[in-house]
Amino acid sequence: MTDHVLTEIKDRILTITFNRPDKKNALTHAMYAKIADALEDAETNDDVRAVLFKSSAEAFTAGNDLVDFQQAGSHDGSEVSELPVARVLRAFVNAEKPYVAAVNGVAVGIGLTMLLHCDIVYVADEATIQAPFVDLALVPEAASSMLLPRLAGHVKAAEIFMLGKKVGADEAVSIGLANGKCSQEDLLPTAEKAAAALASKAPQAIRMTKRLMRGDKEVLGAKMQEENIYFGQQLKSPEVMEAIMAFMQKRAPNFG
């Protein structure tokens, strides 16, 4: 399971690669645990000055592995906060080193919400970004219920969250979710160039600038905790059970 996420530190850049191509890089608890370990270490590791997220497959990530999460059992809000995914979300809130993302193919759920915590994002021409939380009878996470409306406006965020609208590369750039789009061949070199530029700059100035731009991390943390409570409630609801069964059976859900 550990090779489903690859990590490497080179030239002061921590590269985190999603590496589960047969499942379109759907993230499991074990994968989240490895990502959390890498991000937590990066914050205190002087050999790391920037973090780059990328994928070794045609998809960036298909989001959470629904079967893996269902098998984890029912959780209330406090229990959800102790899961590996919660460690990753806390790492996003506490991050003071810059994050760069190279998004190819589909980016679903966490594949979208994590971009709201990245500083530089490039998307491939054919990238498709989606946050179908409501379609799965769930709610947004990673403080995205606050960050996406702030970025794109309420009605656009509602379209993405409530209607599950897919966002293409051009729209991702236009709403400020990405810096630019690239061909598949140019995507990774472009992102690597940005990460290298960030790693070469004055680290304290970068940290302070990110801190100032992000704003009060206590507010972010509080929003995540609120989302965790609702998410935990929904995880054990009949709605989620029906949504997952419908997904696995390739049919439309019936919420009565």
PDB file of C-alpha atoms in Angstrom:
ATOM      1  CA  MET A   1       0.000   0.000   0.000  1.00  0.00           C
ATOM      2  CA  THR A   2       2.816   2.411   0.762  1.00  0.00           C
ATOM      3  CA  ASP A   3       3.920   2.543  -2.883  1.00  0.00           C
ATOM      4  CA  HIS A   4       0.501   3.982  -3.771  1.00  0.00           C
ATOM      5  CA  VAL A   5       2.044   7.276  -2.660  1.00  0.00           C
ATOM      6  CA  LEU A   6       5.629   8.040  -3.641  1.00  0.00           C
ATOM      7  CA  THR A   7       7.671  10.729  -1.907  1.00  0.00           C
ATOM      8  CA  GLU A   8      11.030  12.204  -2.845  1.00  0.00           C
ATOM      9  CA  ILE A   9      13.056  15.151  -1.596  1.00  0.00           C
ATOM     10  CA  LYS A  10      15.361  16.603  -4.218  1.00  0.00           C
ATOM     11  CA  ASP A  11      16.702  20.121  -4.707  1.00  0.00           C
ATOM     12  CA  ARG A  12      14.730  21.233  -1.616  1.00  0.00           C
ATOM     13  CA  ILE A  13      11.439  20.141  -3.169  1.00  0.00           C
ATOM     14  CA  LEU A  14       9.275  17.435  -1.617  1.00  0.00           C
ATOM     15  CA  THR A  15       7.440  15.707  -4.457  1.00  0.00           C
ATOM     16  CA  ILE A  16       4.349  13.701  -3.501  1.00  0.00           C
ATOM     17  CA  THR A  17       3.150  11.431  -6.301  1.00  0.00           C
ATOM     18  CA  PHE A  18      -0.228   9.713  -6.299  1.00  0.00           C
ATOM     19  CA  ASN A  19       0.576   6.262  -7.667  1.00  0.00           C
ATOM     20  CA  ARG A  20      -2.481   4.039  -7.804  1.00  0.00           C
ATOM     21  CA  PRO A  21      -3.241   4.112 -11.526  1.00  0.00           C
ATOM     22  CA  ASP A  22      -5.540   1.074 -11.583  1.00  0.00           C
ATOM     23  CA  LYS A  23      -7.968   2.977  -9.315  1.00  0.00           C
ATOM     24  CA  LYS A  24      -7.412   6.412 -10.868  1.00  0.00           C
ATOM     25  CA  ASN A  25      -5.455   7.326  -7.731  1.00  0.00           C
ATOM     26  CA  ALA A  26      -8.472   7.057  -5.434  1.00  0.00           C
ATOM     27  CA  LEU A  27      -7.128   7.763  -1.962  1.00  0.00           C
ATOM     28  CA  THR A  28      -7.299   5.239   0.864  1.00  0.00           C
ATOM     29  CA  HIS A  29      -6.639   5.728   4.582  1.00  0.00           C
ATOM     30  CA  ALA A  30      -3.191   4.207   4.130  1.00  0.00           C
ATOM     31  CA  MET A  31      -2.409   6.683   1.338  1.00  0.00           C
ATOM     32  CA  TYR A  32      -3.597   9.600   3.450  1.00  0.00           C
ATOM     33  CA  ALA A  33      -1.377   8.406   6.302  1.00  0.00           C
ATOM     34  CA  LYS A  34       1.701   8.498   4.088  1.00  0.00           C
ATOM     35  CA  ILE A  35       0.791  11.911   2.707  1.00  0.00           C
ATOM     36  CA  ALA A  36       0.278  13.209   6.248  1.00  0.00           C
ATOM     37  CA  ASP A  37       3.652  11.852   7.371  1.00  0.00           C
ATOM     38  CA  ALA A  38       5.367  13.581   4.442  1.00  0.00           C
ATOM     39  CA  LEU A  39       3.620  16.933   4.940  1.00  0.00           C
ATOM     40  CA  GLU A  40       4.181  16.990   8.686  1.00  0.00           C
ATOM     41  CA  ASP A  41       7.864  16.212   8.218  1.00  0.00           C
ATOM     42  CA  ALA A  42       8.196  18.862   5.513  1.00  0.00           C
ATOM     43  CA  GLU A  43       7.225  21.659   7.887  1.00  0.00           C
ATOM     44  CA  THR A  44      10.236  21.026  10.144  1.00  0.00           C
ATOM     45  CA  ASN A  45      12.657  19.684   7.542  1.00  0.00           C
ATOM     46  CA  ASP A  46      15.213  22.290   6.464  1.00  0.00           C
ATOM     47  CA  ASP A  47      15.843  20.258   3.309  1.00  0.00           C
ATOM     48  CA  VAL A  48      12.311  21.086   2.112  1.00  0.00           C
ATOM     49  CA  ARG A  49      11.345  24.542   0.903  1.00  0.00           C
ATOM     50  CA  ALA A  50       8.462  23.671  -1.423  1.00  0.00           C
ATOM     51  CA  VAL A  51       5.999  20.805  -1.919  1.00  0.00           C
ATOM     52  CA  LEU A  52       4.864  19.522  -5.318  1.00  0.00           C
ATOM     53  CA  PHE A  53       1.807  17.300  -5.784  1.00  0.00           C
ATOM     54  CA  LYS A  54       1.588  15.255  -8.960  1.00  0.00           C
ATOM     55  CA  SER A  55       0.299  11.984 -10.360  1.00  0.00           C
ATOM     56  CA  SER A  56       1.951   9.078 -12.140  1.00  0.00           C
ATOM     57  CA  ALA A  57      -1.311   8.123 -13.876  1.00  0.00           C
ATOM     58  CA  GLU A  58      -3.767   9.620 -16.339  1.00  0.00           C
ATOM     59  CA  ALA A  59      -5.855  10.876 -13.398  1.00  0.00           C
ATOM     60  CA  PHE A  60      -4.748  13.292 -10.687  1.00  0.00           C
ATOM     61  CA  THR A  61      -7.045  11.618  -8.157  1.00  0.00           C
ATOM     62  CA  ALA A  62     -10.559  10.206  -8.345  1.00  0.00           C
ATOM     63  CA  GLY A  63     -11.064  11.338  -4.744  1.00  0.00           C
ATOM     64  CA  ASN A  64     -11.615   9.096  -1.741  1.00  0.00           C
ATOM     65  CA  ASP A  65     -11.876   5.344  -2.203  1.00  0.00           C
ATOM     66  CA  LEU A  66     -15.517   4.874  -1.201  1.00  0.00           C
ATOM     67  CA  VAL A  67     -15.162   1.186  -0.365  1.00  0.00           C
ATOM     68  CA  ASP A  68     -12.134   1.840   1.847  1.00  0.00           C
ATOM     69  CA  PHE A  69     -13.939   4.657   3.671  1.00  0.00           C
ATOM     70  CA  GLN A  70     -17.112   2.616   4.098  1.00  0.00           C
ATOM     71  CA  GLN A  71     -15.121  -0.258   5.590  1.00  0.00           C
ATOM     72  CA  ALA A  72     -13.647   2.149   8.138  1.00  0.00           C
ATOM     73  CA  GLY A  73     -17.053   2.138   9.801  1.00  0.00           C
ATOM     74  CA  SER A  74     -19.249   4.854  11.175  1.00  0.00           C
ATOM     75  CA  HIS A  75     -17.682   7.884  12.815  1.00  0.00           C
ATOM     76  CA  ASP A  76     -18.889  10.906  14.688  1.00  0.00           C
ATOM     77  CA  GLY A  77     -17.150  14.259  14.278  1.00  0.00           C
ATOM     78  CA  SER A  78     -14.495  13.617  16.934  1.00  0.00           C
ATOM     79  CA  GLU A  79     -13.593  10.233  15.469  1.00  0.00           C
ATOM     80  CA  VAL A  80     -13.344  11.651  11.967  1.00  0.00           C
ATOM     81  CA  SER A  81     -10.803  14.158  13.289  1.00  0.00           C
ATOM     82  CA  GLU A  82      -8.457  11.298  14.193  1.00  0.00           C
ATOM     83  CA  LEU A  83      -8.475   9.655  10.756  1.00  0.00           C
ATOM     84  CA  PRO A  84      -5.427  10.002   8.453  1.00  0.00           C
ATOM     85  CA  VAL A  85      -7.442  12.244   6.129  1.00  0.00           C
ATOM     86  CA  ALA A  86      -7.936  14.678   9.029  1.00  0.00           C
ATOM     87  CA  ARG A  87      -4.170  14.756   9.571  1.00  0.00           C
ATOM     88  CA  VAL A  88      -3.735  15.783   5.946  1.00  0.00           C
ATOM     89  CA  LEU A  89      -6.353  18.507   6.288  1.00  0.00           C
ATOM     90  CA  ARG A  90      -4.651  19.830   9.429  1.00  0.00           C
ATOM     91  CA  ALA A  91      -1.359  19.831   7.547  1.00  0.00           C
ATOM     92  CA  PHE A  92      -2.996  22.010   4.886  1.00  0.00           C
ATOM     93  CA  VAL A  93      -4.133  24.477   7.550  1.00  0.00           C
ATOM     94  CA  ASN A  94      -0.754  24.581   9.298  1.00  0.00           C
ATOM     95  CA  ALA A  95       1.381  24.662   6.152  1.00  0.00           C
ATOM     96  CA  GLU A  96       3.858  27.513   5.949  1.00  0.00           C
ATOM     97  CA  LYS A  97       5.846  26.199   3.011  1.00  0.00           C
ATOM     98  CA  PRO A  98       4.481  26.729  -0.500  1.00  0.00           C
ATOM     99  CA  TYR A  99       2.454  24.035  -2.261  1.00  0.00           C
ATOM    100  CA  VAL A 100       2.429  23.495  -6.033  1.00  0.00           C
ATOM    101  CA  ALA A 101       0.098  21.134  -7.907  1.00  0.00           C
ATOM    102  CA  ALA A 102       0.284  19.641 -11.401  1.00  0.00           C
ATOM    103  CA  VAL A 103      -3.250  18.465 -12.203  1.00  0.00           C
ATOM    104  CA  ASN A 104      -3.720  16.022 -15.061  1.00  0.00           C
ATOM    105  CA  GLY A 105      -6.888  14.168 -15.990  1.00  0.00           C
ATOM    106  CA  VAL A 106      -9.677  13.950 -13.421  1.00  0.00           C
ATOM    107  CA  ALA A 107      -9.443  15.618 -10.021  1.00  0.00           C
ATOM    108  CA  VAL A 108     -12.430  14.700  -7.875  1.00  0.00           C
ATOM    109  CA  GLY A 109     -13.391  15.657  -4.312  1.00  0.00           C
ATOM    110  CA  ILE A 110     -10.145  16.123  -2.422  1.00  0.00           C
ATOM    111  CA  GLY A 111      -8.605  16.552  -5.877  1.00  0.00           C
ATOM    112  CA  LEU A 112     -10.414  19.884  -6.020  1.00  0.00           C
ATOM    113  CA  THR A 113     -10.441  20.945  -2.381  1.00  0.00           C
ATOM    114  CA  MET A 114      -6.704  20.470  -1.901  1.00  0.00           C
ATOM    115  CA  LEU A 115      -6.100  22.945  -4.715  1.00  0.00           C
ATOM    116  CA  LEU A 116      -7.674  25.633  -2.536  1.00  0.00           C
ATOM    117  CA  HIS A 117      -4.692  25.166  -0.179  1.00  0.00           C
ATOM    118  CA  CYS A 118      -2.069  25.233  -2.928  1.00  0.00           C
ATOM    119  CA  ASP A 119      -0.214  28.402  -3.849  1.00  0.00           C
ATOM    120  CA  ILE A 120       0.551  27.594  -7.471  1.00  0.00           C
ATOM    121  CA  VAL A 121      -1.615  25.292  -9.616  1.00  0.00           C
ATOM    122  CA  TYR A 122      -1.269  24.218 -13.226  1.00  0.00           C
ATOM    123  CA  VAL A 123      -3.811  22.056 -15.038  1.00  0.00           C
ATOM    124  CA  ALA A 124      -3.492  19.984 -18.182  1.00  0.00           C
ATOM    125  CA  ASP A 125      -5.636  20.952 -21.161  1.00  0.00           C
ATOM    126  CA  GLU A 126      -7.871  17.925 -20.661  1.00  0.00           C
ATOM    127  CA  ALA A 127      -8.107  18.168 -16.855  1.00  0.00           C
ATOM    128  CA  THR A 128     -11.586  17.859 -15.337  1.00  0.00           C
ATOM    129  CA  ILE A 129     -12.146  19.010 -11.768  1.00  0.00           C
ATOM    130  CA  GLN A 130     -15.234  18.066  -9.772  1.00  0.00           C
ATOM    131  CA  ALA A 131     -16.501  18.032  -6.182  1.00  0.00           C
ATOM    132  CA  PRO A 132     -19.549  15.717  -6.157  1.00  0.00           C
ATOM    133  CA  PHE A 133     -19.940  15.622  -2.386  1.00  0.00           C
ATOM    134  CA  VAL A 134     -23.701  16.182  -2.455  1.00  0.00           C
ATOM    135  CA  ASP A 135     -24.034  13.558  -5.210  1.00  0.00           C
ATOM    136  CA  LEU A 136     -22.569  11.104  -2.690  1.00  0.00           C
ATOM    137  CA  ALA A 137     -24.833  12.429   0.079  1.00  0.00           C
ATOM    138  CA  LEU A 138     -21.837  14.056   1.755  1.00  0.00           C
ATOM    139  CA  VAL A 139     -20.732  17.626   2.423  1.00  0.00           C
ATOM    140  CA  PRO A 140     -17.638  19.608   1.394  1.00  0.00           C
ATOM    141  CA  GLU A 141     -14.418  19.278   3.398  1.00  0.00           C
ATOM    142  CA  ALA A 142     -10.995  20.913   3.770  1.00  0.00           C
ATOM    143  CA  ALA A 143     -12.689  24.254   4.588  1.00  0.00           C
ATOM    144  CA  SER A 144     -13.777  24.322   0.949  1.00  0.00           C
ATOM    145  CA  SER A 145     -17.295  25.399   1.935  1.00  0.00           C
ATOM    146  CA  MET A 146     -15.647  28.702   2.894  1.00  0.00           C
ATOM    147  CA  LEU A 147     -12.689  28.862   0.492  1.00  0.00           C
ATOM    148  CA  LEU A 148     -14.414  28.077  -2.802  1.00  0.00           C
ATOM    149  CA  PRO A 149     -17.223  30.677  -2.411  1.00  0.00           C
ATOM    150  CA  ARG A 150     -14.569  33.188  -1.371  1.00  0.00           C
ATOM    151  CA  LEU A 151     -12.593  32.382  -4.518  1.00  0.00           C
ATOM    152  CA  ALA A 152     -15.292  31.861  -7.142  1.00  0.00           C
ATOM    153  CA  GLY A 153     -18.395  33.452  -5.611  1.00  0.00           C
ATOM    154  CA  HIS A 154     -21.387  31.814  -3.964  1.00  0.00           C
ATOM    155  CA  VAL A 155     -23.377  30.907  -7.082  1.00  0.00           C
ATOM    156  CA  LYS A 156     -20.412  29.356  -8.872  1.00  0.00           C
ATOM    157  CA  ALA A 157     -19.453  27.395  -5.753  1.00  0.00           C
ATOM    158  CA  ALA A 158     -23.065  26.219  -5.392  1.00  0.00           C
ATOM    159  CA  GLU A 159     -22.999  25.037  -8.991  1.00  0.00           C
ATOM    160  CA  ILE A 160     -19.838  23.040  -8.324  1.00  0.00           C
ATOM    161  CA  PHE A 161     -20.855  21.643  -4.927  1.00  0.00           C
ATOM    162  CA  MET A 162     -24.626  21.261  -5.177  1.00  0.00           C
ATOM    163  CA  LEU A 163     -24.992  20.406  -8.861  1.00  0.00           C
ATOM    164  CA  GLY A 164     -21.668  18.571  -9.070  1.00  0.00           C
ATOM    165  CA  LYS A 165     -20.620  20.583 -12.138  1.00  0.00           C
ATOM    166  CA  LYS A 166     -17.375  19.530 -13.772  1.00  0.00           C
ATOM    167  CA  VAL A 167     -14.842  22.320 -14.229  1.00  0.00           C
ATOM    168  CA  GLY A 168     -12.566  22.200 -17.257  1.00  0.00           C
ATOM    169  CA  ALA A 169      -9.112  23.702 -17.581  1.00  0.00           C
ATOM    170  CA  ASP A 170     -10.240  27.038 -19.015  1.00  0.00           C
ATOM    171  CA  GLU A 171     -12.861  27.565 -16.317  1.00  0.00           C
ATOM    172  CA  ALA A 172     -10.417  26.529 -13.586  1.00  0.00           C
ATOM    173  CA  VAL A 173      -8.137  29.337 -14.728  1.00  0.00           C
ATOM    174  CA  SER A 174     -10.971  31.848 -15.128  1.00  0.00           C
ATOM    175  CA  ILE A 175     -12.309  31.359 -11.588  1.00  0.00           C
ATOM    176  CA  GLY A 176      -8.848  31.460 -10.030  1.00  0.00           C
ATOM    177  CA  LEU A 177      -8.550  27.780  -9.190  1.00  0.00           C
ATOM    178  CA  ALA A 178      -5.457  27.441 -11.406  1.00  0.00           C
ATOM    179  CA  ASN A 179      -2.678  29.735 -12.598  1.00  0.00           C
ATOM    180  CA  GLY A 180      -2.693  28.377 -16.117  1.00  0.00           C
ATOM    181  CA  LYS A 181      -3.257  25.394 -18.375  1.00  0.00           C
ATOM    182  CA  CYS A 182      -0.589  23.406 -20.199  1.00  0.00           C
ATOM    183  CA  SER A 183      -0.321  20.581 -22.628  1.00  0.00           C
ATOM    184  CA  GLN A 184       0.118  17.181 -21.005  1.00  0.00           C
ATOM    185  CA  GLU A 185       3.777  17.233 -22.035  1.00  0.00           C
ATOM    186  CA  ASP A 186       4.432  20.672 -20.548  1.00  0.00           C
ATOM    187  CA  LEU A 187       2.415  20.244 -17.345  1.00  0.00           C
ATOM    188  CA  LEU A 188       4.993  18.664 -15.062  1.00  0.00           C
ATOM    189  CA  PRO A 189       7.985  20.713 -16.311  1.00  0.00           C
ATOM    190  CA  THR A 190       5.965  23.887 -15.768  1.00  0.00           C
ATOM    191  CA  ALA A 191       4.989  22.895 -12.236  1.00  0.00           C
ATOM    192  CA  GLU A 192       8.523  21.749 -11.423  1.00  0.00           C
ATOM    193  CA  LYS A 193       9.896  25.082 -12.641  1.00  0.00           C
ATOM    194  CA  ALA A 194       7.519  26.937 -10.319  1.00  0.00           C
ATOM    195  CA  ALA A 195       8.444  24.710  -7.371  1.00  0.00           C
ATOM    196  CA  ALA A 196      12.148  25.246  -8.060  1.00  0.00           C
ATOM    197  CA  ALA A 197      11.635  29.010  -8.196  1.00  0.00           C
ATOM    198  CA  LEU A 198       9.818  28.965  -4.856  1.00  0.00           C
ATOM    199  CA  ALA A 199      12.514  26.766  -3.295  1.00  0.00           C
ATOM    200  CA  SER A 200      15.198  29.233  -4.383  1.00  0.00           C
ATOM    201  CA  LYS A 201      13.630  32.267  -2.718  1.00  0.00           C
ATOM    202  CA  ALA A 202      14.151  33.573   0.827  1.00  0.00           C
ATOM    203  CA  PRO A 203      12.360  30.904   2.911  1.00  0.00           C
ATOM    204  CA  GLN A 204      11.323  33.168   5.775  1.00  0.00           C
ATOM    205  CA  ALA A 205       9.874  35.728   3.366  1.00  0.00           C
ATOM    206  CA  ILE A 206       7.953  32.968   1.575  1.00  0.00           C
ATOM    207  CA  ARG A 207       6.564  31.622   4.858  1.00  0.00           C
ATOM    208  CA  MET A 208       5.499  35.058   6.066  1.00  0.00           C
ATOM    209  CA  THR A 209       3.900  35.905   2.730  1.00  0.00           C
ATOM    210  CA  LYS A 210       1.917  32.660   2.714  1.00  0.00           C
ATOM    211  CA  ARG A 211       0.847  33.291   6.311  1.00  0.00           C
ATOM    212  CA  LEU A 212      -0.348  36.801   5.464  1.00  0.00           C
ATOM    213  CA  MET A 213      -2.199  35.711   2.323  1.00  0.00           C
ATOM    214  CA  ARG A 214      -3.916  32.759   3.977  1.00  0.00           C
ATOM    215  CA  GLY A 215      -5.300  34.760   6.876  1.00  0.00           C
ATOM    216  CA  ASP A 216      -6.353  33.411  10.253  1.00  0.00           C
ATOM    217  CA  LYS A 217      -5.689  29.669  10.310  1.00  0.00           C
ATOM    218  CA  GLU A 218      -7.899  29.351  13.382  1.00  0.00           C
ATOM    219  CA  VAL A 219     -10.846  30.340  11.205  1.00  0.00           C
ATOM    220  CA  LEU A 220      -9.849  27.712   8.639  1.00  0.00           C
ATOM    221  CA  GLY A 221      -9.497  25.097  11.352  1.00  0.00           C
ATOM    222  CA  ALA A 222     -12.875  25.951  12.832  1.00  0.00           C
ATOM    223  CA  LYS A 223     -14.565  25.613   9.440  1.00  0.00           C
ATOM    224  CA  MET A 224     -12.905  22.229   8.924  1.00  0.00           C
ATOM    225  CA  GLN A 225     -14.133  21.053  12.316  1.00  0.00           C
ATOM    226  CA  GLU A 226     -17.668  22.170  11.493  1.00  0.00           C
ATOM    227  CA  GLU A 227     -17.468  20.286   8.191  1.00  0.00           C
ATOM    228  CA  ASN A 228     -16.096  17.218  10.005  1.00  0.00           C
ATOM    229  CA  ILE A 229     -19.154  17.088  12.252  1.00  0.00           C
ATOM    230  CA  TYR A 230     -21.588  17.181   9.329  1.00  0.00           C
ATOM    231  CA  PHE A 231     -19.390  14.802   7.313  1.00  0.00           C
ATOM    232  CA  GLY A 232     -19.311  12.334  10.189  1.00  0.00           C
ATOM    233  CA  GLN A 233     -23.075  12.506  10.582  1.00  0.00           C
ATOM    234  CA  GLN A 234     -23.581  11.859   6.889  1.00  0.00           C
ATOM    235  CA  LEU A 235     -21.105   8.957   6.786  1.00  0.00           C
ATOM    236  CA  LYS A 236     -23.435   6.883   8.946  1.00  0.00           C
ATOM    237  CA  SER A 237     -26.660   8.061   7.295  1.00  0.00           C
ATOM    238  CA  PRO A 238     -29.024   6.029   5.082  1.00  0.00           C
ATOM    239  CA  GLU A 239     -28.408   8.650   2.390  1.00  0.00           C
ATOM    240  CA  VAL A 240     -24.732   7.746   2.107  1.00  0.00           C
ATOM    241  CA  MET A 241     -25.491   4.034   2.092  1.00  0.00           C
ATOM    242  CA  GLU A 242     -27.911   4.533  -0.798  1.00  0.00           C
ATOM    243  CA  ALA A 243     -25.465   6.795  -2.653  1.00  0.00           C
ATOM    244  CA  ILE A 244     -22.633   4.267  -2.363  1.00  0.00           C
ATOM    245  CA  MET A 245     -24.846   1.345  -3.366  1.00  0.00           C
ATOM    246  CA  ALA A 246     -26.106   3.288  -6.367  1.00  0.00           C
ATOM    247  CA  PHE A 247     -22.565   4.197  -7.352  1.00  0.00           C
ATOM    248  CA  MET A 248     -21.396   0.576  -7.148  1.00  0.00           C
ATOM    249  CA  GLN A 249     -24.478  -0.651  -9.021  1.00  0.00           C
ATOM    250  CA  LYS A 250     -24.104   2.084 -11.643  1.00  0.00           C
ATOM    251  CA  ARG A 251     -27.609   3.449 -11.173  1.00  0.00           C
ATOM    252  CA  ALA A 252     -29.201   6.694 -10.083  1.00  0.00           C
ATOM    253  CA  PRO A 253     -29.672   6.945  -6.300  1.00  0.00           C
ATOM    254  CA  ASN A 254     -33.177   7.032  -4.856  1.00  0.00           C
ATOM    255  CA  PHE A 255     -33.383   9.292  -1.823  1.00  0.00           C
ATOM    256  CA  GLY A 256     -37.145   8.807  -1.445  1.00  0.00           C
TER     257      GLY A 256
END
